[in-house]
């Protein structure tokens, strides 16, 4: 039985910040089958902000060198999937999208393409300078990825007031029951 989240560490002595030593895997379709067509799933695997940006800096995203580097750098992630999953994912792969630090820099506005919990730009908590405006998402603590974004939403919701916790729990219960078709 697949789990929704995995954290893989090659060598604990090298730490989670060692390049090609740690990867995080989310499989959100384990809990929500509507995220993919019937019989399929969604996997998202990434390294926790350990990719050296200097190897990417200045590359033309349309160049052969860039495309080759993306393929080379994602081999580690494929090898982690081979270790975690009880089947050969390459035999089942239908769509694969590879992001690089340049992808994250361009589309996510990430400082030097940082992706994962160790973003060097710093992550704010829910409060903003605007009275009554709170924020959540991958640009807030605890960061990027399905579990972190969900945690960010919880932190933001709980920062409203302690009185808001019970109504939030009721809302979640009602939403879950509605999704399951139960009362």
mmCIF file with all atom_site columns, C-alpha atoms in Angstrom:
data_model
loop_
_atom_site.group_PDB
_atom_site.id
_atom_site.type_symbol
_atom_site.label_atom_id
_atom_site.label_alt_id
_atom_site.label_comp_id
_atom_site.label_asym_id
_atom_site.label_entity_id
_atom_site.label_seq_id
_atom_site.pdbx_PDB_ins_code
_atom_site.Cartn_x
_atom_site.Cartn_y
_atom_site.Cartn_z
_atom_site.occupancy
_atom_site.B_iso_or_equiv
_atom_site.pdbx_formal_charge
_atom_site.auth_seq_id
_atom_site.auth_comp_id
_atom_site.auth_asym_id
_atom_site.auth_atom_id
_atom_site.pdbx_PDB_model_num
ATOM 1   C CA . UNK A 1 1   ? 0.000   0.000  0.000   1.00 0.00 ? 1   UNK A CA 1
ATOM 2   C CA . UNK A 1 2   ? 1.442   3.351  -1.058  1.00 0.00 ? 2   UNK A CA 1
ATOM 3   C CA . UNK A 1 3   ? 1.635   6.145  1.481   1.00 0.00 ? 3   UNK A CA 1
ATOM 4   C CA . UNK A 1 4   ? 0.954   9.790  0.641   1.00 0.00 ? 4   UNK A CA 1
ATOM 5   C CA . UNK A 1 5   ? 4.360   11.095 1.744   1.00 0.00 ? 5   UNK A CA 1
ATOM 6   C CA . UNK A 1 6   ? 7.902   9.812  1.974   1.00 0.00 ? 6   UNK A CA 1
ATOM 7   C CA . UNK A 1 7   ? 11.203  11.363 2.968   1.00 0.00 ? 7   UNK A CA 1
ATOM 8   C CA . UNK A 1 8   ? 14.285  9.581  1.682   1.00 0.00 ? 8   UNK A CA 1
ATOM 9   C CA . UNK A 1 9   ? 17.792  10.082 3.111   1.00 0.00 ? 9   UNK A CA 1
ATOM 10  C CA . UNK A 1 10  ? 20.788  8.271  1.617   1.00 0.00 ? 10  UNK A CA 1
ATOM 11  C CA . UNK A 1 11  ? 23.223  9.001  4.445   1.00 0.00 ? 11  UNK A CA 1
ATOM 12  C CA . UNK A 1 12  ? 22.132  10.664 7.692   1.00 0.00 ? 12  UNK A CA 1
ATOM 13  C CA . UNK A 1 13  ? 25.731  11.689 8.389   1.00 0.00 ? 13  UNK A CA 1
ATOM 14  C CA . UNK A 1 14  ? 25.610  13.980 5.311   1.00 0.00 ? 14  UNK A CA 1
ATOM 15  C CA . UNK A 1 15  ? 22.372  15.609 6.509   1.00 0.00 ? 15  UNK A CA 1
ATOM 16  C CA . UNK A 1 16  ? 19.307  16.721 4.625   1.00 0.00 ? 16  UNK A CA 1
ATOM 17  C CA . UNK A 1 17  ? 21.253  19.589 3.080   1.00 0.00 ? 17  UNK A CA 1
ATOM 18  C CA . UNK A 1 18  ? 23.782  17.326 1.328   1.00 0.00 ? 18  UNK A CA 1
ATOM 19  C CA . UNK A 1 19  ? 23.394  17.424 -2.444  1.00 0.00 ? 19  UNK A CA 1
ATOM 20  C CA . UNK A 1 20  ? 21.848  14.246 -3.862  1.00 0.00 ? 20  UNK A CA 1
ATOM 21  C CA . UNK A 1 21  ? 21.315  12.918 -0.358  1.00 0.00 ? 21  UNK A CA 1
ATOM 22  C CA . UNK A 1 22  ? 17.668  13.673 0.420   1.00 0.00 ? 22  UNK A CA 1
ATOM 23  C CA . UNK A 1 23  ? 14.397  13.720 -1.480  1.00 0.00 ? 23  UNK A CA 1
ATOM 24  C CA . UNK A 1 24  ? 10.785  14.312 -0.543  1.00 0.00 ? 24  UNK A CA 1
ATOM 25  C CA . UNK A 1 25  ? 7.982   12.479 -2.313  1.00 0.00 ? 25  UNK A CA 1
ATOM 26  C CA . UNK A 1 26  ? 4.294   13.339 -2.243  1.00 0.00 ? 26  UNK A CA 1
ATOM 27  C CA . UNK A 1 27  ? 1.635   11.142 -3.806  1.00 0.00 ? 27  UNK A CA 1
ATOM 28  C CA . UNK A 1 28  ? -1.527  13.204 -3.228  1.00 0.00 ? 28  UNK A CA 1
ATOM 29  C CA . UNK A 1 29  ? -3.650  10.886 -5.376  1.00 0.00 ? 29  UNK A CA 1
ATOM 30  C CA . UNK A 1 30  ? -3.358  8.283  -2.596  1.00 0.00 ? 30  UNK A CA 1
ATOM 31  C CA . UNK A 1 31  ? -5.941  10.329 -0.686  1.00 0.00 ? 31  UNK A CA 1
ATOM 32  C CA . UNK A 1 32  ? -7.713  12.056 -3.576  1.00 0.00 ? 32  UNK A CA 1
ATOM 33  C CA . UNK A 1 33  ? -8.242  9.848  -6.617  1.00 0.00 ? 33  UNK A CA 1
ATOM 34  C CA . UNK A 1 34  ? -9.839  12.760 -8.509  1.00 0.00 ? 34  UNK A CA 1
ATOM 35  C CA . UNK A 1 35  ? -6.366  14.259 -9.026  1.00 0.00 ? 35  UNK A CA 1
ATOM 36  C CA . UNK A 1 36  ? -5.655  11.774 -11.833 1.00 0.00 ? 36  UNK A CA 1
ATOM 37  C CA . UNK A 1 37  ? -7.663  9.688  -14.303 1.00 0.00 ? 37  UNK A CA 1
ATOM 38  C CA . UNK A 1 38  ? -8.951  6.361  -12.970 1.00 0.00 ? 38  UNK A CA 1
ATOM 39  C CA . UNK A 1 39  ? -6.131  3.853  -12.630 1.00 0.00 ? 39  UNK A CA 1
ATOM 40  C CA . UNK A 1 40  ? -3.442  6.554  -12.548 1.00 0.00 ? 40  UNK A CA 1
ATOM 41  C CA . UNK A 1 41  ? -1.700  8.572  -9.859  1.00 0.00 ? 41  UNK A CA 1
ATOM 42  C CA . UNK A 1 42  ? 0.216   11.782 -9.275  1.00 0.00 ? 42  UNK A CA 1
ATOM 43  C CA . UNK A 1 43  ? 3.752   11.804 -7.893  1.00 0.00 ? 43  UNK A CA 1
ATOM 44  C CA . UNK A 1 44  ? 5.779   14.868 -6.939  1.00 0.00 ? 44  UNK A CA 1
ATOM 45  C CA . UNK A 1 45  ? 9.388   14.339 -5.918  1.00 0.00 ? 45  UNK A CA 1
ATOM 46  C CA . UNK A 1 46  ? 11.979  16.987 -5.189  1.00 0.00 ? 46  UNK A CA 1
ATOM 47  C CA . UNK A 1 47  ? 15.188  17.686 -3.341  1.00 0.00 ? 47  UNK A CA 1
ATOM 48  C CA . UNK A 1 48  ? 14.939  20.049 -0.349  1.00 0.00 ? 48  UNK A CA 1
ATOM 49  C CA . UNK A 1 49  ? 16.722  23.116 -1.787  1.00 0.00 ? 49  UNK A CA 1
ATOM 50  C CA . UNK A 1 50  ? 20.047  21.324 -2.169  1.00 0.00 ? 50  UNK A CA 1
ATOM 51  C CA . UNK A 1 51  ? 20.650  21.952 -5.872  1.00 0.00 ? 51  UNK A CA 1
ATOM 52  C CA . UNK A 1 52  ? 23.715  24.128 -6.542  1.00 0.00 ? 52  UNK A CA 1
ATOM 53  C CA . UNK A 1 53  ? 22.413  27.132 -8.483  1.00 0.00 ? 53  UNK A CA 1
ATOM 54  C CA . UNK A 1 54  ? 25.808  28.037 -9.950  1.00 0.00 ? 54  UNK A CA 1
ATOM 55  C CA . UNK A 1 55  ? 25.659  25.136 -12.430 1.00 0.00 ? 55  UNK A CA 1
ATOM 56  C CA . UNK A 1 56  ? 22.399  26.592 -13.815 1.00 0.00 ? 56  UNK A CA 1
ATOM 57  C CA . UNK A 1 57  ? 23.164  30.309 -13.728 1.00 0.00 ? 57  UNK A CA 1
ATOM 58  C CA . UNK A 1 58  ? 23.289  31.874 -17.173 1.00 0.00 ? 58  UNK A CA 1
ATOM 59  C CA . UNK A 1 59  ? 22.087  28.797 -19.083 1.00 0.00 ? 59  UNK A CA 1
ATOM 60  C CA . UNK A 1 60  ? 19.658  29.349 -21.929 1.00 0.00 ? 60  UNK A CA 1
ATOM 61  C CA . UNK A 1 61  ? 16.522  27.334 -21.141 1.00 0.00 ? 61  UNK A CA 1
ATOM 62  C CA . UNK A 1 62  ? 16.197  26.447 -24.841 1.00 0.00 ? 62  UNK A CA 1
ATOM 63  C CA . UNK A 1 63  ? 19.762  25.127 -25.169 1.00 0.00 ? 63  UNK A CA 1
ATOM 64  C CA . UNK A 1 64  ? 20.837  21.511 -25.525 1.00 0.00 ? 64  UNK A CA 1
ATOM 65  C CA . UNK A 1 65  ? 23.182  22.030 -22.560 1.00 0.00 ? 65  UNK A CA 1
ATOM 66  C CA . UNK A 1 66  ? 20.230  23.026 -20.351 1.00 0.00 ? 66  UNK A CA 1
ATOM 67  C CA . UNK A 1 67  ? 18.078  20.084 -21.446 1.00 0.00 ? 67  UNK A CA 1
ATOM 68  C CA . UNK A 1 68  ? 20.957  17.663 -20.903 1.00 0.00 ? 68  UNK A CA 1
ATOM 69  C CA . UNK A 1 69  ? 21.642  19.073 -17.443 1.00 0.00 ? 69  UNK A CA 1
ATOM 70  C CA . UNK A 1 70  ? 17.972  18.683 -16.482 1.00 0.00 ? 70  UNK A CA 1
ATOM 71  C CA . UNK A 1 71  ? 18.045  15.028 -17.531 1.00 0.00 ? 71  UNK A CA 1
ATOM 72  C CA . UNK A 1 72  ? 21.339  14.434 -15.727 1.00 0.00 ? 72  UNK A CA 1
ATOM 73  C CA . UNK A 1 73  ? 20.204  16.096 -12.484 1.00 0.00 ? 73  UNK A CA 1
ATOM 74  C CA . UNK A 1 74  ? 16.861  14.260 -12.338 1.00 0.00 ? 74  UNK A CA 1
ATOM 75  C CA . UNK A 1 75  ? 18.551  10.825 -12.421 1.00 0.00 ? 75  UNK A CA 1
ATOM 76  C CA . UNK A 1 76  ? 18.954  11.039 -8.651  1.00 0.00 ? 76  UNK A CA 1
ATOM 77  C CA . UNK A 1 77  ? 15.193  11.508 -8.223  1.00 0.00 ? 77  UNK A CA 1
ATOM 78  C CA . UNK A 1 78  ? 14.441  8.543  -10.495 1.00 0.00 ? 78  UNK A CA 1
ATOM 79  C CA . UNK A 1 79  ? 16.877  6.418  -8.439  1.00 0.00 ? 79  UNK A CA 1
ATOM 80  C CA . UNK A 1 80  ? 15.070  7.437  -5.229  1.00 0.00 ? 80  UNK A CA 1
ATOM 81  C CA . UNK A 1 81  ? 11.720  6.437  -6.754  1.00 0.00 ? 81  UNK A CA 1
ATOM 82  C CA . UNK A 1 82  ? 13.243  3.050  -7.613  1.00 0.00 ? 82  UNK A CA 1
ATOM 83  C CA . UNK A 1 83  ? 14.156  2.612  -3.936  1.00 0.00 ? 83  UNK A CA 1
ATOM 84  C CA . UNK A 1 84  ? 10.814  3.750  -2.500  1.00 0.00 ? 84  UNK A CA 1
ATOM 85  C CA . UNK A 1 85  ? 8.194   2.364  -4.857  1.00 0.00 ? 85  UNK A CA 1
ATOM 86  C CA . UNK A 1 86  ? 7.391   -1.358 -5.016  1.00 0.00 ? 86  UNK A CA 1
ATOM 87  C CA . UNK A 1 87  ? 7.279   -1.236 -8.850  1.00 0.00 ? 87  UNK A CA 1
ATOM 88  C CA . UNK A 1 88  ? 9.272   0.245  -11.724 1.00 0.00 ? 88  UNK A CA 1
ATOM 89  C CA . UNK A 1 89  ? 7.787   3.711  -12.158 1.00 0.00 ? 89  UNK A CA 1
ATOM 90  C CA . UNK A 1 90  ? 9.461   4.207  -15.554 1.00 0.00 ? 90  UNK A CA 1
ATOM 91  C CA . UNK A 1 91  ? 7.338   1.327  -16.914 1.00 0.00 ? 91  UNK A CA 1
ATOM 92  C CA . UNK A 1 92  ? 4.187   3.178  -15.786 1.00 0.00 ? 92  UNK A CA 1
ATOM 93  C CA . UNK A 1 93  ? 5.178   6.780  -16.487 1.00 0.00 ? 93  UNK A CA 1
ATOM 94  C CA . UNK A 1 94  ? 2.711   8.590  -18.759 1.00 0.00 ? 94  UNK A CA 1
ATOM 95  C CA . UNK A 1 95  ? 3.603   12.255 -18.194 1.00 0.00 ? 95  UNK A CA 1
ATOM 96  C CA . UNK A 1 96  ? 6.784   13.572 -16.635 1.00 0.00 ? 96  UNK A CA 1
ATOM 97  C CA . UNK A 1 97  ? 7.596   17.224 -16.010 1.00 0.00 ? 97  UNK A CA 1
ATOM 98  C CA . UNK A 1 98  ? 11.081  18.120 -14.848 1.00 0.00 ? 98  UNK A CA 1
ATOM 99  C CA . UNK A 1 99  ? 11.622  21.442 -13.121 1.00 0.00 ? 99  UNK A CA 1
ATOM 100 C CA . UNK A 1 100 ? 14.998  23.035 -12.604 1.00 0.00 ? 100 UNK A CA 1
ATOM 101 C CA . UNK A 1 101 ? 16.126  25.974 -10.499 1.00 0.00 ? 101 UNK A CA 1
ATOM 102 C CA . UNK A 1 102 ? 15.629  28.124 -13.617 1.00 0.00 ? 102 UNK A CA 1
ATOM 103 C CA . UNK A 1 103 ? 12.041  26.821 -13.893 1.00 0.00 ? 103 UNK A CA 1
ATOM 104 C CA . UNK A 1 104 ? 11.360  27.716 -10.261 1.00 0.00 ? 104 UNK A CA 1
ATOM 105 C CA . UNK A 1 105 ? 13.067  31.060 -10.599 1.00 0.00 ? 105 UNK A CA 1
ATOM 106 C CA . UNK A 1 106 ? 11.002  31.946 -13.679 1.00 0.00 ? 106 UNK A CA 1
ATOM 107 C CA . UNK A 1 107 ? 7.557   30.596 -12.801 1.00 0.00 ? 107 UNK A CA 1
ATOM 108 C CA . UNK A 1 108 ? 7.588   30.633 -8.975  1.00 0.00 ? 108 UNK A CA 1
ATOM 109 C CA . UNK A 1 109 ? 9.749   33.720 -8.478  1.00 0.00 ? 109 UNK A CA 1
ATOM 110 C CA . UNK A 1 110 ? 12.117  31.718 -6.249  1.00 0.00 ? 110 UNK A CA 1
ATOM 111 C CA . UNK A 1 111 ? 15.433  33.254 -5.255  1.00 0.00 ? 111 UNK A CA 1
ATOM 112 C CA . UNK A 1 112 ? 18.030  31.344 -7.301  1.00 0.00 ? 112 UNK A CA 1
ATOM 113 C CA . UNK A 1 113 ? 15.361  28.760 -8.053  1.00 0.00 ? 113 UNK A CA 1
ATOM 114 C CA . UNK A 1 114 ? 15.297  27.450 -4.484  1.00 0.00 ? 114 UNK A CA 1
ATOM 115 C CA . UNK A 1 115 ? 12.635  24.809 -4.011  1.00 0.00 ? 115 UNK A CA 1
ATOM 116 C CA . UNK A 1 116 ? 11.894  23.117 -0.740  1.00 0.00 ? 116 UNK A CA 1
ATOM 117 C CA . UNK A 1 117 ? 12.061  23.922 2.950   1.00 0.00 ? 117 UNK A CA 1
ATOM 118 C CA . UNK A 1 118 ? 15.496  25.566 2.899   1.00 0.00 ? 118 UNK A CA 1
ATOM 119 C CA . UNK A 1 119 ? 14.671  28.580 0.734   1.00 0.00 ? 119 UNK A CA 1
ATOM 120 C CA . UNK A 1 120 ? 17.291  31.242 1.271   1.00 0.00 ? 120 UNK A CA 1
ATOM 121 C CA . UNK A 1 121 ? 14.816  34.064 0.709   1.00 0.00 ? 121 UNK A CA 1
ATOM 122 C CA . UNK A 1 122 ? 13.133  33.360 4.062   1.00 0.00 ? 122 UNK A CA 1
ATOM 123 C CA . UNK A 1 123 ? 9.522   32.455 4.621   1.00 0.00 ? 123 UNK A CA 1
ATOM 124 C CA . UNK A 1 124 ? 7.085   34.703 6.452   1.00 0.00 ? 124 UNK A CA 1
ATOM 125 C CA . UNK A 1 125 ? 4.421   33.606 8.883   1.00 0.00 ? 125 UNK A CA 1
ATOM 126 C CA . UNK A 1 126 ? 0.739   34.325 8.071   1.00 0.00 ? 126 UNK A CA 1
ATOM 127 C CA . UNK A 1 127 ? 0.592   37.944 9.272   1.00 0.00 ? 127 UNK A CA 1
ATOM 128 C CA . UNK A 1 128 ? 1.146   40.830 6.872   1.00 0.00 ? 128 UNK A CA 1
ATOM 129 C CA . UNK A 1 129 ? 1.553   44.593 7.382   1.00 0.00 ? 129 UNK A CA 1
ATOM 130 C CA . UNK A 1 130 ? -2.037  44.990 6.161   1.00 0.00 ? 130 UNK A CA 1
ATOM 131 C CA . UNK A 1 131 ? -4.528  44.839 9.047   1.00 0.00 ? 131 UNK A CA 1
ATOM 132 C CA . UNK A 1 132 ? -6.723  41.738 8.766   1.00 0.00 ? 132 UNK A CA 1
ATOM 133 C CA . UNK A 1 133 ? -4.837  40.227 5.795   1.00 0.00 ? 133 UNK A CA 1
ATOM 134 C CA . UNK A 1 134 ? -3.300  36.826 6.398   1.00 0.00 ? 134 UNK A CA 1
ATOM 135 C CA . UNK A 1 135 ? -1.500  34.716 3.826   1.00 0.00 ? 135 UNK A CA 1
ATOM 136 C CA . UNK A 1 136 ? -0.766  31.047 3.330   1.00 0.00 ? 136 UNK A CA 1
ATOM 137 C CA . UNK A 1 137 ? 0.752   28.858 0.656   1.00 0.00 ? 137 UNK A CA 1
ATOM 138 C CA . UNK A 1 138 ? 4.128   27.758 -0.601  1.00 0.00 ? 138 UNK A CA 1
ATOM 139 C CA . UNK A 1 139 ? 5.703   31.184 -0.070  1.00 0.00 ? 139 UNK A CA 1
ATOM 140 C CA . UNK A 1 140 ? 4.946   31.079 3.660   1.00 0.00 ? 140 UNK A CA 1
ATOM 141 C CA . UNK A 1 141 ? 6.270   28.938 6.477   1.00 0.00 ? 141 UNK A CA 1
ATOM 142 C CA . UNK A 1 142 ? 6.709   25.939 6.398   1.00 0.00 ? 142 UNK A CA 1
ATOM 143 C CA . UNK A 1 143 ? 7.308   26.164 2.627   1.00 0.00 ? 143 UNK A CA 1
ATOM 144 C CA . UNK A 1 144 ? 6.863   24.233 -0.568  1.00 0.00 ? 144 UNK A CA 1
ATOM 145 C CA . UNK A 1 145 ? 5.167   20.890 -1.192  1.00 0.00 ? 145 UNK A CA 1
ATOM 146 C CA . UNK A 1 146 ? 1.736   19.469 -0.511  1.00 0.00 ? 146 UNK A CA 1
ATOM 147 C CA . UNK A 1 147 ? 2.239   18.795 3.241   1.00 0.00 ? 147 UNK A CA 1
ATOM 148 C CA . UNK A 1 148 ? 3.915   22.152 3.847   1.00 0.00 ? 148 UNK A CA 1
ATOM 149 C CA . UNK A 1 149 ? 1.216   24.114 2.023   1.00 0.00 ? 149 UNK A CA 1
ATOM 150 C CA . UNK A 1 150 ? -1.492  22.297 3.995   1.00 0.00 ? 150 UNK A CA 1
ATOM 151 C CA . UNK A 1 151 ? 0.415   23.122 7.182   1.00 0.00 ? 151 UNK A CA 1
ATOM 152 C CA . UNK A 1 152 ? 0.631   26.752 6.108   1.00 0.00 ? 152 UNK A CA 1
ATOM 153 C CA . UNK A 1 153 ? -3.146  26.845 5.712   1.00 0.00 ? 153 UNK A CA 1
ATOM 154 C CA . UNK A 1 154 ? -3.621  25.365 9.178   1.00 0.00 ? 154 UNK A CA 1
ATOM 155 C CA . UNK A 1 155 ? -1.197  27.855 10.728  1.00 0.00 ? 155 UNK A CA 1
ATOM 156 C CA . UNK A 1 156 ? -3.001  30.726 9.046   1.00 0.00 ? 156 UNK A CA 1
ATOM 157 C CA . UNK A 1 157 ? -6.427  29.470 10.089  1.00 0.00 ? 157 UNK A CA 1
ATOM 158 C CA . UNK A 1 158 ? -5.295  28.931 13.669  1.00 0.00 ? 158 UNK A CA 1
ATOM 159 C CA . UNK A 1 159 ? -3.679  32.352 13.831  1.00 0.00 ? 159 UNK A CA 1
ATOM 160 C CA . UNK A 1 160 ? -7.104  33.996 13.515  1.00 0.00 ? 160 UNK A CA 1
ATOM 161 C CA . UNK A 1 161 ? -7.937  33.019 17.097  1.00 0.00 ? 161 UNK A CA 1
ATOM 162 C CA . UNK A 1 162 ? -8.200  29.975 19.284  1.00 0.00 ? 162 UNK A CA 1
ATOM 163 C CA . UNK A 1 163 ? -11.989 30.362 19.053  1.00 0.00 ? 163 UNK A CA 1
ATOM 164 C CA . UNK A 1 164 ? -11.729 29.566 15.343  1.00 0.00 ? 164 UNK A CA 1
ATOM 165 C CA . UNK A 1 165 ? -10.353 26.040 15.833  1.00 0.00 ? 165 UNK A CA 1
ATOM 166 C CA . UNK A 1 166 ? -13.664 24.290 16.599  1.00 0.00 ? 166 UNK A CA 1
ATOM 167 C CA . UNK A 1 167 ? -15.593 25.912 13.715  1.00 0.00 ? 167 UNK A CA 1
ATOM 168 C CA . UNK A 1 168 ? -12.719 24.961 11.384  1.00 0.00 ? 168 UNK A CA 1
ATOM 169 C CA . UNK A 1 169 ? -12.854 21.362 12.575  1.00 0.00 ? 169 UNK A CA 1
ATOM 170 C CA . UNK A 1 170 ? -16.627 21.287 12.007  1.00 0.00 ? 170 UNK A CA 1
ATOM 171 C CA . UNK A 1 171 ? -16.179 22.722 8.526   1.00 0.00 ? 171 UNK A CA 1
ATOM 172 C CA . UNK A 1 172 ? -13.552 20.100 7.677   1.00 0.00 ? 172 UNK A CA 1
ATOM 173 C CA . UNK A 1 173 ? -15.793 17.331 9.020   1.00 0.00 ? 173 UNK A CA 1
ATOM 174 C CA . UNK A 1 174 ? -18.749 18.593 6.967   1.00 0.00 ? 174 UNK A CA 1
ATOM 175 C CA . UNK A 1 175 ? -16.606 18.905 3.819   1.00 0.00 ? 175 UNK A CA 1
ATOM 176 C CA . UNK A 1 176 ? -15.277 15.369 4.283   1.00 0.00 ? 176 UNK A CA 1
ATOM 177 C CA . UNK A 1 177 ? -18.779 14.000 4.825   1.00 0.00 ? 177 UNK A CA 1
ATOM 178 C CA . UNK A 1 178 ? -20.051 15.857 1.752   1.00 0.00 ? 178 UNK A CA 1
ATOM 179 C CA . UNK A 1 179 ? -17.171 14.466 -0.329  1.00 0.00 ? 179 UNK A CA 1
ATOM 180 C CA . UNK A 1 180 ? -17.972 10.954 0.870   1.00 0.00 ? 180 UNK A CA 1
ATOM 181 C CA . UNK A 1 181 ? -21.706 11.422 0.379   1.00 0.00 ? 181 UNK A CA 1
ATOM 182 C CA . UNK A 1 182 ? -22.425 10.910 4.075   1.00 0.00 ? 182 UNK A CA 1
ATOM 183 C CA . UNK A 1 183 ? -24.172 13.059 6.659   1.00 0.00 ? 183 UNK A CA 1
#
